[in-house]
């Protein structure tokens, strides 16, 4: 009986430390995820404010400059196309429409 009491008293600090470590790790991971989400939202908010009116966001591609319905569009945030790299795309004589299957 005395040995069990001594072992129990000896294990209590380790169990408390384990529980505190699990709680603090969970709390830290939640705070880290919140901070990462906030930073991503802030970057997106800044990017949306400073965007050029000719830039468009396309899922899977990111930011794209120019008319994305043109076959000659480079699908790049840095250059529109080889025919009219500095734009604008409106009334471009090289425009080639793209057919999209829905």
XYZ file of N, CA, C and O in Angstrom:
408
model
N 0.816 -1.191 0.000
C 0.000 0.000 0.000
C 0.861 1.257 0.000
O 0.565 2.191 -0.743
N 1.888 1.261 0.808
C 2.783 2.414 0.898
C 3.537 2.611 -0.420
O 3.726 3.744 -0.858
N 3.916 1.520 -1.066
C 4.641 1.608 -2.344
C 3.734 2.199 -3.421
O 4.162 3.036 -4.221
N 2.477 1.796 -3.455
C 1.533 2.337 -4.433
C 1.322 3.832 -4.218
O 1.223 4.603 -5.180
N 1.259 4.268 -2.977
C 1.103 5.686 -2.658
C 2.318 6.485 -3.113
O 2.181 7.554 -3.720
N 3.515 5.956 -2.879
C 4.745 6.639 -3.289
C 4.821 6.724 -4.816
O 5.163 7.771 -5.381
N 4.474 5.619 -5.508
C 4.472 5.640 -6.970
C 3.417 6.618 -7.510
O 3.656 7.336 -8.489
N 2.259 6.624 -6.892
C 1.197 7.546 -7.309
C 1.620 8.993 -7.161
O 1.400 9.815 -8.061
N 2.228 9.323 -6.038
C 2.699 10.695 -5.801
C 3.816 11.047 -6.789
O 3.906 12.181 -7.262
N 4.652 10.076 -7.120
C 5.753 10.325 -8.059
C 5.277 10.515 -9.491
O 5.896 11.235 -10.270
N 4.167 9.885 -9.872
C 3.670 9.967 -11.247
C 2.792 11.197 -11.473
O 2.690 11.693 -12.598
N 2.186 11.741 -10.432
C 1.271 12.884 -10.566
C 1.916 14.072 -11.292
O 1.310 14.623 -12.217
N 3.141 14.506 -10.957
C 3.720 15.645 -11.700
C 3.913 15.353 -13.194
O 3.707 16.230 -14.036
N 4.276 14.112 -13.527
C 4.463 13.762 -14.938
C 3.131 13.804 -15.691
O 3.062 14.280 -16.831
N 2.063 13.328 -15.070
C 0.746 13.343 -15.703
C 0.263 14.783 -15.877
O -0.260 15.149 -16.942
N 0.449 15.600 -14.862
C 0.062 17.017 -14.959
C 0.848 17.708 -16.057
O 0.301 18.477 -16.853
N 2.148 17.424 -16.144
C 2.989 18.012 -17.185
C 2.541 17.558 -18.569
O 2.511 18.357 -19.517
N 2.180 16.301 -18.713
C 1.708 15.778 -19.986
C 0.410 16.461 -20.408
O 0.260 16.886 -21.560
N -0.525 16.595 -19.497
C -1.801 17.252 -19.798
C -1.584 18.719 -20.161
O -2.159 19.224 -21.135
N -0.725 19.412 -19.418
C -0.439 20.815 -19.715
C 0.241 20.954 -21.075
O -0.046 21.892 -21.835
N 1.131 20.030 -21.408
C 1.811 20.079 -22.705
C 0.852 19.870 -23.862
O 0.931 20.551 -24.885
N -0.065 18.925 -23.712
C -1.056 18.669 -24.764
C -1.955 19.889 -24.945
O -2.227 20.311 -26.072
N -2.398 20.481 -23.850
C -3.258 21.662 -23.920
C -2.517 22.830 -24.574
O -3.062 23.507 -25.448
N -1.274 23.076 -24.157
C -0.540 24.219 -24.708
C -0.206 24.001 -26.176
O -0.232 24.947 -26.970
N 0.083 22.774 -26.594
C 0.363 22.489 -28.001
C -0.890 22.738 -28.845
O -0.827 23.342 -29.912
N -2.042 22.297 -28.351
C -3.299 22.502 -29.071
C -3.607 23.993 -29.192
O -3.976 24.483 -30.258
N -3.423 24.720 -28.096
C -3.674 26.152 -28.080
C -2.708 26.868 -29.035
O -3.112 27.767 -29.792
N -1.440 26.476 -29.043
C -0.450 27.072 -29.924
C -0.799 26.820 -31.385
O -0.721 27.724 -32.223
N -1.205 25.599 -31.726
C -1.555 25.280 -33.104
C -2.777 26.067 -33.570
O -2.830 26.521 -34.719
N -3.748 26.250 -32.682
C -4.918 27.049 -33.044
C -4.524 28.503 -33.305
O -4.973 29.112 -34.283
N -3.679 29.059 -32.434
C -3.235 30.439 -32.623
C -2.398 30.593 -33.888
O -2.511 31.593 -34.605
N -1.559 29.608 -34.180
C -0.749 29.646 -35.382
C -1.627 29.594 -36.626
O -1.398 30.323 -37.596
N -2.650 28.762 -36.617
C -3.572 28.671 -37.756
C -4.337 29.979 -37.938
O -4.512 30.443 -39.060
N -4.774 30.579 -36.832
C -5.470 31.871 -36.926
C -4.558 32.946 -37.501
O -4.981 33.751 -38.335
N -3.299 32.960 -37.065
C -2.342 33.945 -37.571
C -2.072 33.734 -39.055
O -1.994 34.700 -39.820
N -1.938 32.479 -39.478
C -1.700 32.192 -40.899
C -2.908 32.601 -41.739
O -2.746 33.178 -42.823
N -4.104 32.319 -41.266
C -5.310 32.711 -41.991
C -5.417 34.230 -42.092
O -5.755 34.769 -43.148
N -5.123 34.917 -41.000
C -5.184 36.375 -41.000
C -4.164 36.959 -41.974
O -4.474 37.879 -42.732
N -2.945 36.408 -41.965
C -1.908 36.907 -42.874
C -2.304 36.683 -44.330
O -2.096 37.560 -45.181
N -2.874 35.525 -44.632
C -3.309 35.245 -46.004
C -4.424 36.193 -46.422
O -4.420 36.708 -47.550
N -5.369 36.440 -45.532
C -6.459 37.360 -45.851
C -5.933 38.776 -46.046
O -6.391 39.501 -46.933
N -4.976 39.166 -45.220
C -4.410 40.510 -45.334
C -3.645 40.668 -46.643
O -3.750 41.700 -47.310
N -2.878 39.652 -47.046
C -2.170 39.695 -48.324
C -3.155 39.801 -49.475
O -2.957 40.573 -50.416
N -4.230 39.022 -49.419
C -5.240 39.067 -50.468
C -5.927 40.426 -50.500
O -6.150 40.993 -51.571
N -6.222 40.972 -49.327
C -6.861 42.288 -49.249
C -5.960 43.360 -49.856
O -6.408 44.215 -50.614
N -4.653 43.298 -49.541
C -3.714 44.267 -50.100
C -3.589 44.100 -51.609
O -3.507 45.081 -52.346
N -3.546 42.853 -52.056
C -3.422 42.589 -53.486
C -4.658 43.078 -54.235
O -4.549 43.604 -55.345
N -5.823 42.912 -53.630
C -7.054 43.355 -54.288
C -7.098 44.882 -54.378
O -7.599 45.426 -55.351
N -6.582 45.570 -53.361
C -6.586 47.028 -53.372
C -5.613 47.591 -54.395
O -5.881 48.587 -55.035
N -4.450 46.946 -54.554
C -3.415 47.490 -55.424
C -3.436 46.866 -56.814
O -2.521 47.058 -57.583
N -4.469 46.116 -57.130
C -4.544 45.465 -58.438
C -4.745 46.458 -59.558
O -5.440 47.453 -59.421
N -4.157 46.155 -60.668
C -4.354 46.926 -61.892
C -5.735 46.557 -62.436
O -6.158 45.408 -62.324
N -6.456 47.487 -63.029
C -7.802 47.158 -63.511
C -7.814 46.098 -64.607
O -8.836 45.482 -64.857
N -6.665 45.860 -65.230
C -6.589 44.868 -66.298
C -6.218 43.474 -65.773
O -6.117 42.535 -66.541
N -6.010 43.347 -64.456
C -5.674 42.054 -63.859
C -6.943 41.322 -63.451
O -7.902 41.928 -62.994
N -6.913 40.019 -63.608
C -8.043 39.182 -63.230
C -7.514 37.983 -62.466
O -6.455 37.457 -62.791
N -8.246 37.522 -61.469
C -7.872 36.324 -60.747
C -8.620 35.140 -61.354
O -9.831 35.158 -61.466
N -7.866 34.108 -61.751
C -8.434 32.902 -62.345
C -8.034 31.723 -61.474
O -6.845 31.537 -61.191
N -9.028 30.939 -61.044
C -8.728 29.760 -60.232
C -7.800 28.829 -60.989
O -8.027 28.512 -62.145
N -6.754 28.392 -60.327
C -5.798 27.482 -60.936
C -4.651 28.194 -61.634
O -3.612 27.604 -61.858
N -4.832 29.456 -61.982
C -3.777 30.223 -62.653
C -3.254 31.354 -61.785
O -2.100 31.713 -61.874
N -4.110 31.947 -60.976
C -3.714 33.107 -60.175
C -4.071 34.385 -60.905
O -5.057 34.448 -61.631
N -3.226 35.414 -60.739
C -3.474 36.691 -61.402
C -3.066 36.606 -62.862
O -2.002 36.089 -63.197
N -3.914 37.125 -63.730
C -3.670 37.116 -65.175
C -3.951 38.519 -65.690
O -4.938 39.144 -65.317
N -3.080 39.021 -66.557
C -3.258 40.349 -67.149
C -3.910 40.192 -68.513
O -3.577 39.292 -69.272
N -4.803 41.085 -68.815
C -5.394 41.140 -70.149
C -6.686 40.359 -70.267
O -7.256 39.895 -69.295
N -7.117 40.223 -71.501
C -8.369 39.540 -71.823
C -8.120 38.038 -71.829
O -7.456 37.504 -72.720
N -8.662 37.343 -70.856
C -8.381 35.907 -70.727
C -9.175 35.076 -71.728
O -8.936 33.878 -71.850
N -10.090 35.703 -72.482
C -10.824 34.955 -73.497
C -10.059 34.903 -74.812
O -10.485 34.236 -75.744
N -8.934 35.579 -74.903
C -8.119 35.587 -76.111
C -7.176 34.385 -76.113
O -6.544 34.082 -75.085
N -7.063 33.705 -77.237
C -6.172 32.551 -77.334
C -4.705 32.949 -77.224
O -3.863 32.145 -76.844
N -4.367 34.174 -77.543
C -2.981 34.630 -77.491
C -2.560 35.094 -76.095
O -1.389 35.405 -75.887
N -3.502 35.158 -75.139
C -3.172 35.606 -73.794
C -2.140 34.673 -73.180
O -2.241 33.453 -73.288
N -1.120 35.252 -72.531
C -0.022 34.468 -71.956
C -0.397 33.822 -70.629
O 0.372 33.018 -70.110
N -1.554 34.149 -70.059
C -1.977 33.626 -68.748
C -0.905 33.890 -67.695
O -0.487 33.014 -66.967
N -0.443 35.119 -67.654
C 0.642 35.512 -66.769
C 0.313 36.841 -66.106
O -0.361 37.675 -66.698
N 0.802 37.056 -64.875
C 0.593 38.364 -64.244
C 1.607 39.408 -64.728
O 1.545 40.557 -64.329
N 2.558 39.021 -65.599
C 3.624 39.931 -66.013
C 3.532 40.380 -67.466
O 3.977 41.465 -67.811
N 2.973 39.546 -68.330
C 2.900 39.872 -69.749
C 1.545 39.432 -70.289
O 1.022 38.398 -69.897
N 0.970 40.224 -71.176
C -0.340 39.877 -71.729
C -0.208 38.802 -72.794
O -0.801 37.745 -72.711
N 0.554 39.122 -73.849
C 0.730 38.182 -74.960
C 1.927 38.639 -75.784
O 2.476 39.710 -75.567
N 2.304 37.838 -76.765
C 3.434 38.198 -77.621
C 3.054 39.288 -78.615
O 3.878 40.118 -78.993
N 1.808 39.288 -79.052
C 1.371 40.264 -80.063
C 1.202 41.661 -79.478
O 1.503 42.654 -80.136
N 0.739 41.770 -78.245
C 0.458 43.067 -77.628
C 0.854 43.000 -76.151
O 0.004 43.043 -75.274
N 2.154 42.899 -75.841
C 2.571 42.615 -74.468
C 2.241 43.713 -73.453
O 2.035 43.417 -72.289
N 2.192 44.957 -73.879
C 1.946 46.039 -72.940
C 0.508 46.547 -72.969
O 0.161 47.440 -72.216
N -0.305 45.969 -73.854
C -1.736 46.235 -73.870
C -2.094 47.586 -74.410
O -1.264 48.280 -74.968
N -3.293 47.999 -74.257
C -4.417 47.280 -73.660
C -5.027 46.284 -74.648
O -4.754 46.325 -75.839
N -5.856 45.413 -74.129
C -6.474 44.367 -74.946
C -7.694 44.862 -75.713
O -8.111 44.223 -76.678
N -8.268 45.970 -75.291
C -9.461 46.472 -75.982
C -9.095 46.878 -77.401
O -8.093 47.553 -77.639
N -9.879 46.445 -78.360
C -9.689 46.743 -79.783
C -8.341 46.276 -80.316
O -7.754 46.909 -81.200
N -7.797 45.194 -79.785
C -6.528 44.643 -80.268
C -6.759 43.966 -81.623
O -7.652 43.123 -81.749
N -5.967 44.302 -82.649
C -6.180 43.694 -83.969
C -5.800 42.211 -84.008
O -6.203 41.496 -84.915
N -5.050 41.742 -83.025
C -4.598 40.352 -83.006
C -5.526 39.447 -82.183
O -5.210 38.281 -81.978
N -6.643 39.970 -81.701
C -7.529 39.200 -80.817
C -8.036 37.939 -81.514
O -8.477 37.976 -82.655
N -7.933 36.816 -80.817
C -8.473 35.541 -81.292
C -9.308 34.956 -80.170
O -8.780 34.593 -79.123
N -10.599 34.885 -80.375
C -11.501 34.375 -79.348
C -11.277 32.900 -79.069
O -10.742 32.152 -79.894
N -11.686 32.477 -77.910
C -11.537 31.090 -77.489
C -12.929 30.526 -77.233
O -13.756 31.167 -76.618
N -13.161 29.316 -77.723
C -14.437 28.634 -77.475
C -14.321 27.810 -76.219
O -13.377 27.030 -76.067
N -15.270 27.986 -75.316
C -15.280 27.241 -74.063
C -16.448 26.259 -74.094
O -17.586 26.639 -74.347
N -16.152 25.005 -73.828
C -17.197 23.984 -73.740
C -17.751 23.991 -72.319
O -16.997 23.909 -71.367
N -19.032 24.116 -72.216
C -19.649 24.184 -70.893
C -20.263 22.859 -70.540
O -20.769 22.102 -71.239
